[in-house]
GROMACS .gro file of C-alpha atoms in nm:
model
  233
    1MET     CA    1   0.689   0.766  -1.039
    2CYS     CA    2   0.804   0.784  -0.677
    3TYR     CA    3   0.595   0.984  -0.444
    4ALA     CA    4   0.768   1.269  -0.230
    5TYR     CA    5   0.565   1.314   0.025
    6LYS     CA    6   0.280   1.524  -0.124
    7LYS     CA    7   0.002   1.313  -0.092
    8PRO     CA    8   0.003   1.046   0.221
    9ARG     CA    9   0.015   0.703   0.094
   10TRP     CA   10  -0.009   0.376   0.353
   11TRP     CA   11   0.371   0.365   0.310
   12MET     CA   12   0.448   0.684   0.386
   13LEU     CA   13   0.265   0.695   0.684
   14THR     CA   14   0.454   0.327   0.791
   15PHE     CA   15   0.799   0.487   0.676
   16PRO     CA   16   0.984   0.645   0.956
   17ASN     CA   17   1.014   0.927   0.733
   18ARG     CA   18   0.953   1.217   0.986
   19PRO     CA   19   1.326   1.181   1.178
   20PHE     CA   20   1.506   1.229   0.823
   21LEU     CA   21   1.299   1.475   0.700
   22ASP     CA   22   1.381   1.654   0.983
   23LEU     CA   23   1.746   1.623   0.941
   24GLY     CA   24   1.708   1.757   0.629
   25TYR     CA   25   1.686   1.437   0.391
   26HIS     CA   26   1.497   1.394   0.085
   27LEU     CA   27   1.300   1.078   0.066
   28TYR     CA   28   1.175   0.884  -0.244
   29ILE     CA   29   1.018   0.565  -0.159
   30SER     CA   30   0.824   0.252  -0.363
   31GLY     CA   31   0.666  -0.006  -0.132
   32GLN     CA   32   0.371  -0.231  -0.122
   33LYS     CA   33   0.200  -0.316   0.196
   34SER     CA   34   0.363  -0.608   0.416
   35TYR     CA   35   0.593  -0.705   0.142
   36ASN     CA   36   0.855  -0.559  -0.053
   37GLY     CA   37   0.992  -0.203  -0.064
   38VAL     CA   38   1.288   0.025  -0.164
   39ALA     CA   39   1.367   0.401  -0.084
   40ILE     CA   40   1.639   0.627  -0.119
   41LEU     CA   41   1.720   0.897   0.105
   42SER     CA   42   1.956   1.186  -0.014
   43ARG     CA   43   2.073   1.537   0.133
   44THR     CA   44   2.021   1.647  -0.245
   45PRO     CA   45   1.718   1.658  -0.416
   46LEU     CA   46   1.749   1.359  -0.694
   47LYS     CA   47   1.662   1.408  -1.044
   48ASP     CA   48   1.466   1.130  -1.274
   49ILE     CA   49   1.324   0.917  -1.017
   50LYS     CA   50   1.230   0.592  -1.129
   51THR     CA   51   1.087   0.268  -0.988
   52GLY     CA   52   1.074  -0.062  -1.127
   53PHE     CA   53   1.182  -0.177  -1.452
   54ALA     CA   54   0.901  -0.046  -1.689
   55PRO     CA   55   1.042   0.272  -1.728
   56LEU     CA   56   1.374   0.113  -1.947
   57LEU     CA   57   1.223  -0.173  -2.000
   58GLY     CA   58   0.880  -0.130  -2.132
   59SER     CA   59   0.540  -0.217  -1.898
   60GLU     CA   60   0.453  -0.577  -2.081
   61THR     CA   61   0.805  -0.694  -2.045
   62ALA     CA   62   0.811  -0.540  -1.691
   63ALA     CA   63   0.482  -0.610  -1.543
   64ILE     CA   64   0.556  -0.962  -1.352
   65PHE     CA   65   0.859  -0.805  -1.199
   66ASP     CA   66   0.732  -0.449  -1.093
   67GLU     CA   67   0.406  -0.612  -0.916
   68GLN     CA   68   0.686  -0.664  -0.644
   69LYS     CA   69   0.842  -0.307  -0.511
   70ARG     CA   70   1.240  -0.414  -0.576
   71VAL     CA   71   1.389  -0.134  -0.778
   72ILE     CA   72   1.422   0.295  -0.752
   73ALA     CA   73   1.678   0.474  -0.917
   74GLY     CA   74   1.741   0.889  -0.926
   75VAL     CA   75   2.025   1.124  -1.042
   76VAL     CA   76   2.250   1.293  -0.812
   77GLY     CA   77   2.474   1.528  -0.996
   78ASN     CA   78   2.616   1.312  -1.310
   79VAL     CA   79   2.543   0.994  -1.106
   80CYS     CA   80   2.254   0.739  -1.141
   81VAL     CA   81   2.205   0.577  -0.821
   82VAL     CA   82   1.970   0.260  -0.837
   83ASN     CA   83   1.864   0.072  -0.520
   84LEU     CA   84   1.800  -0.289  -0.537
   85TYR     CA   85   1.619  -0.557  -0.325
   86VAL     CA   86   1.676  -0.880  -0.500
   87PRO     CA   87   1.429  -1.190  -0.480
   88ASN     CA   88   1.517  -1.420  -0.199
   89GLY     CA   89   1.431  -1.700  -0.440
   90THR     CA   90   1.370  -1.995  -0.196
   91ALA     CA   91   1.556  -2.328  -0.276
   92GLY     CA   92   1.417  -2.473  -0.601
   93GLY     CA   93   1.123  -2.400  -0.750
   94GLU     CA   94   0.878  -2.125  -0.871
   95LYS     CA   95   1.059  -1.858  -0.668
   96TYR     CA   96   1.422  -1.941  -0.735
   97ASN     CA   97   1.332  -1.961  -1.101
   98PHE     CA   98   1.158  -1.604  -1.093
   99LYS     CA   99   1.486  -1.464  -0.890
  100LEU     CA  100   1.732  -1.580  -1.169
  101THR     CA  101   1.509  -1.434  -1.439
  102TRP     CA  102   1.477  -1.116  -1.238
  103LEU     CA  103   1.833  -1.097  -1.221
  104ARG     CA  104   1.827  -1.123  -1.569
  105ALA     CA  105   1.610  -0.854  -1.634
  106LEU     CA  106   1.827  -0.651  -1.395
  107ARG     CA  107   2.080  -0.688  -1.635
  108GLU     CA  108   1.894  -0.567  -1.943
  109TYR     CA  109   1.785  -0.297  -1.700
  110LEU     CA  110   2.125  -0.198  -1.583
  111LYS     CA  111   2.257  -0.196  -1.966
  112GLN     CA  112   2.014   0.043  -2.066
  113LEU     CA  113   2.080   0.254  -1.765
  114GLN     CA  114   2.448   0.256  -1.937
  115GLN     CA  115   2.357   0.381  -2.277
  116ARG     CA  116   2.223   0.738  -2.050
  117PHE     CA  117   2.481   0.787  -1.756
  118THR     CA  118   2.879   0.683  -1.724
  119HIS     CA  119   2.858   0.702  -1.401
  120LEU     CA  120   2.640   0.419  -1.172
  121TRP     CA  121   2.615   0.303  -0.829
  122ILE     CA  122   2.413   0.040  -0.786
  123CYS     CA  123   2.337  -0.076  -0.415
  124GLY     CA  124   2.106  -0.312  -0.187
  125ASP     CA  125   1.997  -0.627  -0.026
  126PHE     CA  126   2.098  -0.860  -0.314
  127ASN     CA  127   2.011  -1.203  -0.158
  128ILE     CA  128   2.315  -1.347  -0.276
  129ALA     CA  129   2.701  -1.413  -0.146
  130PRO     CA  130   2.931  -1.426  -0.425
  131GLU     CA  131   3.212  -1.604  -0.315
  132ASP     CA  132   3.276  -1.864  -0.050
  133ARG     CA  133   3.431  -1.637   0.169
  134ASP     CA  134   3.136  -1.442   0.191
  135ILE     CA  135   2.967  -1.684   0.428
  136HIS     CA  136   3.109  -1.817   0.761
  137ASP     CA  137   3.073  -2.182   0.677
  138PRO     CA  138   3.101  -2.229   0.292
  139VAL     CA  139   3.074  -2.588   0.329
  140ALA     CA  140   2.778  -2.627   0.504
  141TYR     CA  141   2.619  -2.410   0.274
  142HIS     CA  142   2.736  -2.526  -0.027
  143ASN     CA  143   2.481  -2.480  -0.309
  144HIS     CA  144   2.236  -2.359  -0.079
  145ILE     CA  145   2.003  -2.065  -0.187
  146MET     CA  146   2.201  -1.760  -0.230
  147ALA     CA  147   2.512  -1.917  -0.247
  148THR     CA  148   2.403  -2.123  -0.574
  149GLU     CA  149   2.627  -2.137  -0.896
  150PRO     CA  150   2.333  -2.017  -1.105
  151GLU     CA  151   2.268  -1.746  -0.897
  152ARG     CA  152   2.640  -1.628  -0.854
  153GLN     CA  153   2.684  -1.665  -1.221
  154ALA     CA  154   2.388  -1.418  -1.269
  155LEU     CA  155   2.532  -1.175  -1.048
  156GLN     CA  156   2.879  -1.217  -1.202
  157MET     CA  157   2.718  -1.171  -1.566
  158ILE     CA  158   2.587  -0.847  -1.452
  159LEU     CA  159   2.947  -0.725  -1.257
  160GLU     CA  160   3.092  -0.812  -1.581
  161LEU     CA  161   2.904  -0.479  -1.734
  162GLY     CA  162   3.167  -0.270  -1.581
  163PHE     CA  163   3.075  -0.282  -1.224
  164ALA     CA  164   3.364  -0.360  -0.934
  165ASP     CA  165   3.310  -0.425  -0.579
  166PRO     CA  166   3.443  -0.163  -0.329
  167PHE     CA  167   3.432  -0.363  -0.028
  168ARG     CA  168   3.623  -0.605  -0.145
  169LYS     CA  169   3.889  -0.346  -0.262
  170PHE     CA  170   3.968  -0.256   0.115
  171THR     CA  171   3.841  -0.586   0.284
  172PRO     CA  172   4.011  -0.860   0.084
  173GLU     CA  173   3.974  -1.154   0.382
  174ALA     CA  174   3.713  -1.377   0.498
  175GLY     CA  175   3.468  -1.301   0.838
  176HIS     CA  176   3.295  -0.977   0.742
  177TYR     CA  177   2.919  -1.001   0.670
  178SER     CA  178   2.612  -0.821   0.650
  179TRP     CA  179   2.323  -1.056   0.748
  180TRP     CA  180   2.304  -1.275   1.044
  181ASP     CA  181   2.001  -1.490   1.141
  182TYR     CA  182   1.812  -1.406   1.426
  183ARG     CA  183   1.846  -1.795   1.575
  184ALA     CA  184   2.127  -1.971   1.716
  185ALA     CA  185   2.297  -1.667   1.828
  186ALA     CA  186   2.443  -1.614   1.497
  187PHE     CA  187   2.503  -1.221   1.533
  188ARG     CA  188   2.735  -1.302   1.853
  189ARG     CA  189   2.890  -1.588   1.722
  190ASN     CA  190   2.914  -1.398   1.344
  191LEU     CA  191   2.803  -1.663   1.193
  192GLY     CA  192   2.639  -1.457   0.868
  193TRP     CA  193   2.691  -1.375   0.506
  194ARG     CA  194   2.761  -1.091   0.363
  195ILE     CA  195   2.452  -1.009   0.115
  196ASP     CA  196   2.447  -0.664   0.071
  197HIS     CA  197   2.630  -0.509  -0.121
  198HIS     CA  198   2.740  -0.196  -0.314
  199TYR     CA  199   2.854  -0.171  -0.700
  200LEU     CA  200   3.026   0.066  -0.864
  201THR     CA  201   3.117   0.227  -1.250
  202PRO     CA  202   3.517   0.235  -1.278
  203ALA     CA  203   3.556   0.605  -1.252
  204LEU     CA  204   3.345   0.579  -0.887
  205TYR     CA  205   3.531   0.264  -0.779
  206GLU     CA  206   3.858   0.429  -0.829
  207ARG     CA  207   3.729   0.764  -0.615
  208THR     CA  208   3.602   0.528  -0.322
  209LYS     CA  209   3.851   0.596  -0.011
  210GLN     CA  210   3.673   0.344   0.231
  211CYS     CA  211   3.379   0.095   0.222
  212TRP     CA  212   3.264  -0.067   0.541
  213ILE     CA  213   3.007  -0.231   0.696
  214ASP     CA  214   2.867  -0.104   1.026
  215ILE     CA  215   2.736  -0.386   1.262
  216THR     CA  216   2.638  -0.127   1.567
  217PRO     CA  217   2.316  -0.088   1.454
  218ARG     CA  218   2.295  -0.496   1.451
  219LYS     CA  219   2.372  -0.510   1.843
  220GLN     CA  220   2.065  -0.258   1.921
  221LEU     CA  221   1.732  -0.397   2.058
  222GLN     CA  222   1.559  -0.534   1.810
  223PRO     CA  223   1.759  -0.476   1.521
  224SER     CA  224   1.734  -0.575   1.148
  225ASP     CA  225   1.892  -0.885   1.081
  226HIS     CA  226   2.112  -0.672   0.805
  227ALA     CA  227   2.387  -0.416   0.907
  228PRO     CA  228   2.427  -0.096   0.676
  229VAL     CA  229   2.718  -0.101   0.422
  230ILE     CA  230   2.861   0.214   0.373
  231VAL     CA  231   3.089   0.396   0.145
  232GLU     CA  232   3.260   0.708   0.088
  233LEU     CA  233   3.398   0.874  -0.216
   0.00000   0.00000   0.00000
């Protein structure tokens, strides 16, 4: 389950919850100290909060994945929102294989959700640039982690369940990114990657009015290396 600020936990104390609570948001968080975490903040209380793969795939199947806090889902109205933090993978070896296995588990998880909900909205840090236009220098980073063919194929298999990318609905051209390395003045030079995504099932996709990457927070002092991606229905 996801705890909603009844008993304070360490991650409740470290997550900057008070400003959001003061603004009237409901917070749903699943995290682990010093490592991974996901959260959904909503003006409207969510229902049917689920964390990890276990609620749909079973604890035995999900055990190896749910040690890392990377999945949280909740229902608002008739829409199931799934927030993800896909493993980075690190080039080659055990972590890369874990990422590909995790993505296969995600596909099965979403198939289970599709049996319950018509409207699905998945979002988060996918750690994958789907196409070459999502990288500032696709030649230099050919077959680089986050852009290898197996990663892209794994993501495409998920999208083939019936998901579409609202960002590309409005912005087909290259040069738009959501992540920049802190080094080498990458943000100032726009040497970025588009690895943070929203994916919607057809009816939600048709309702999207706009989708954009808000780079303003990335300009602030000591920012995240990611920028928010915003969808308006």
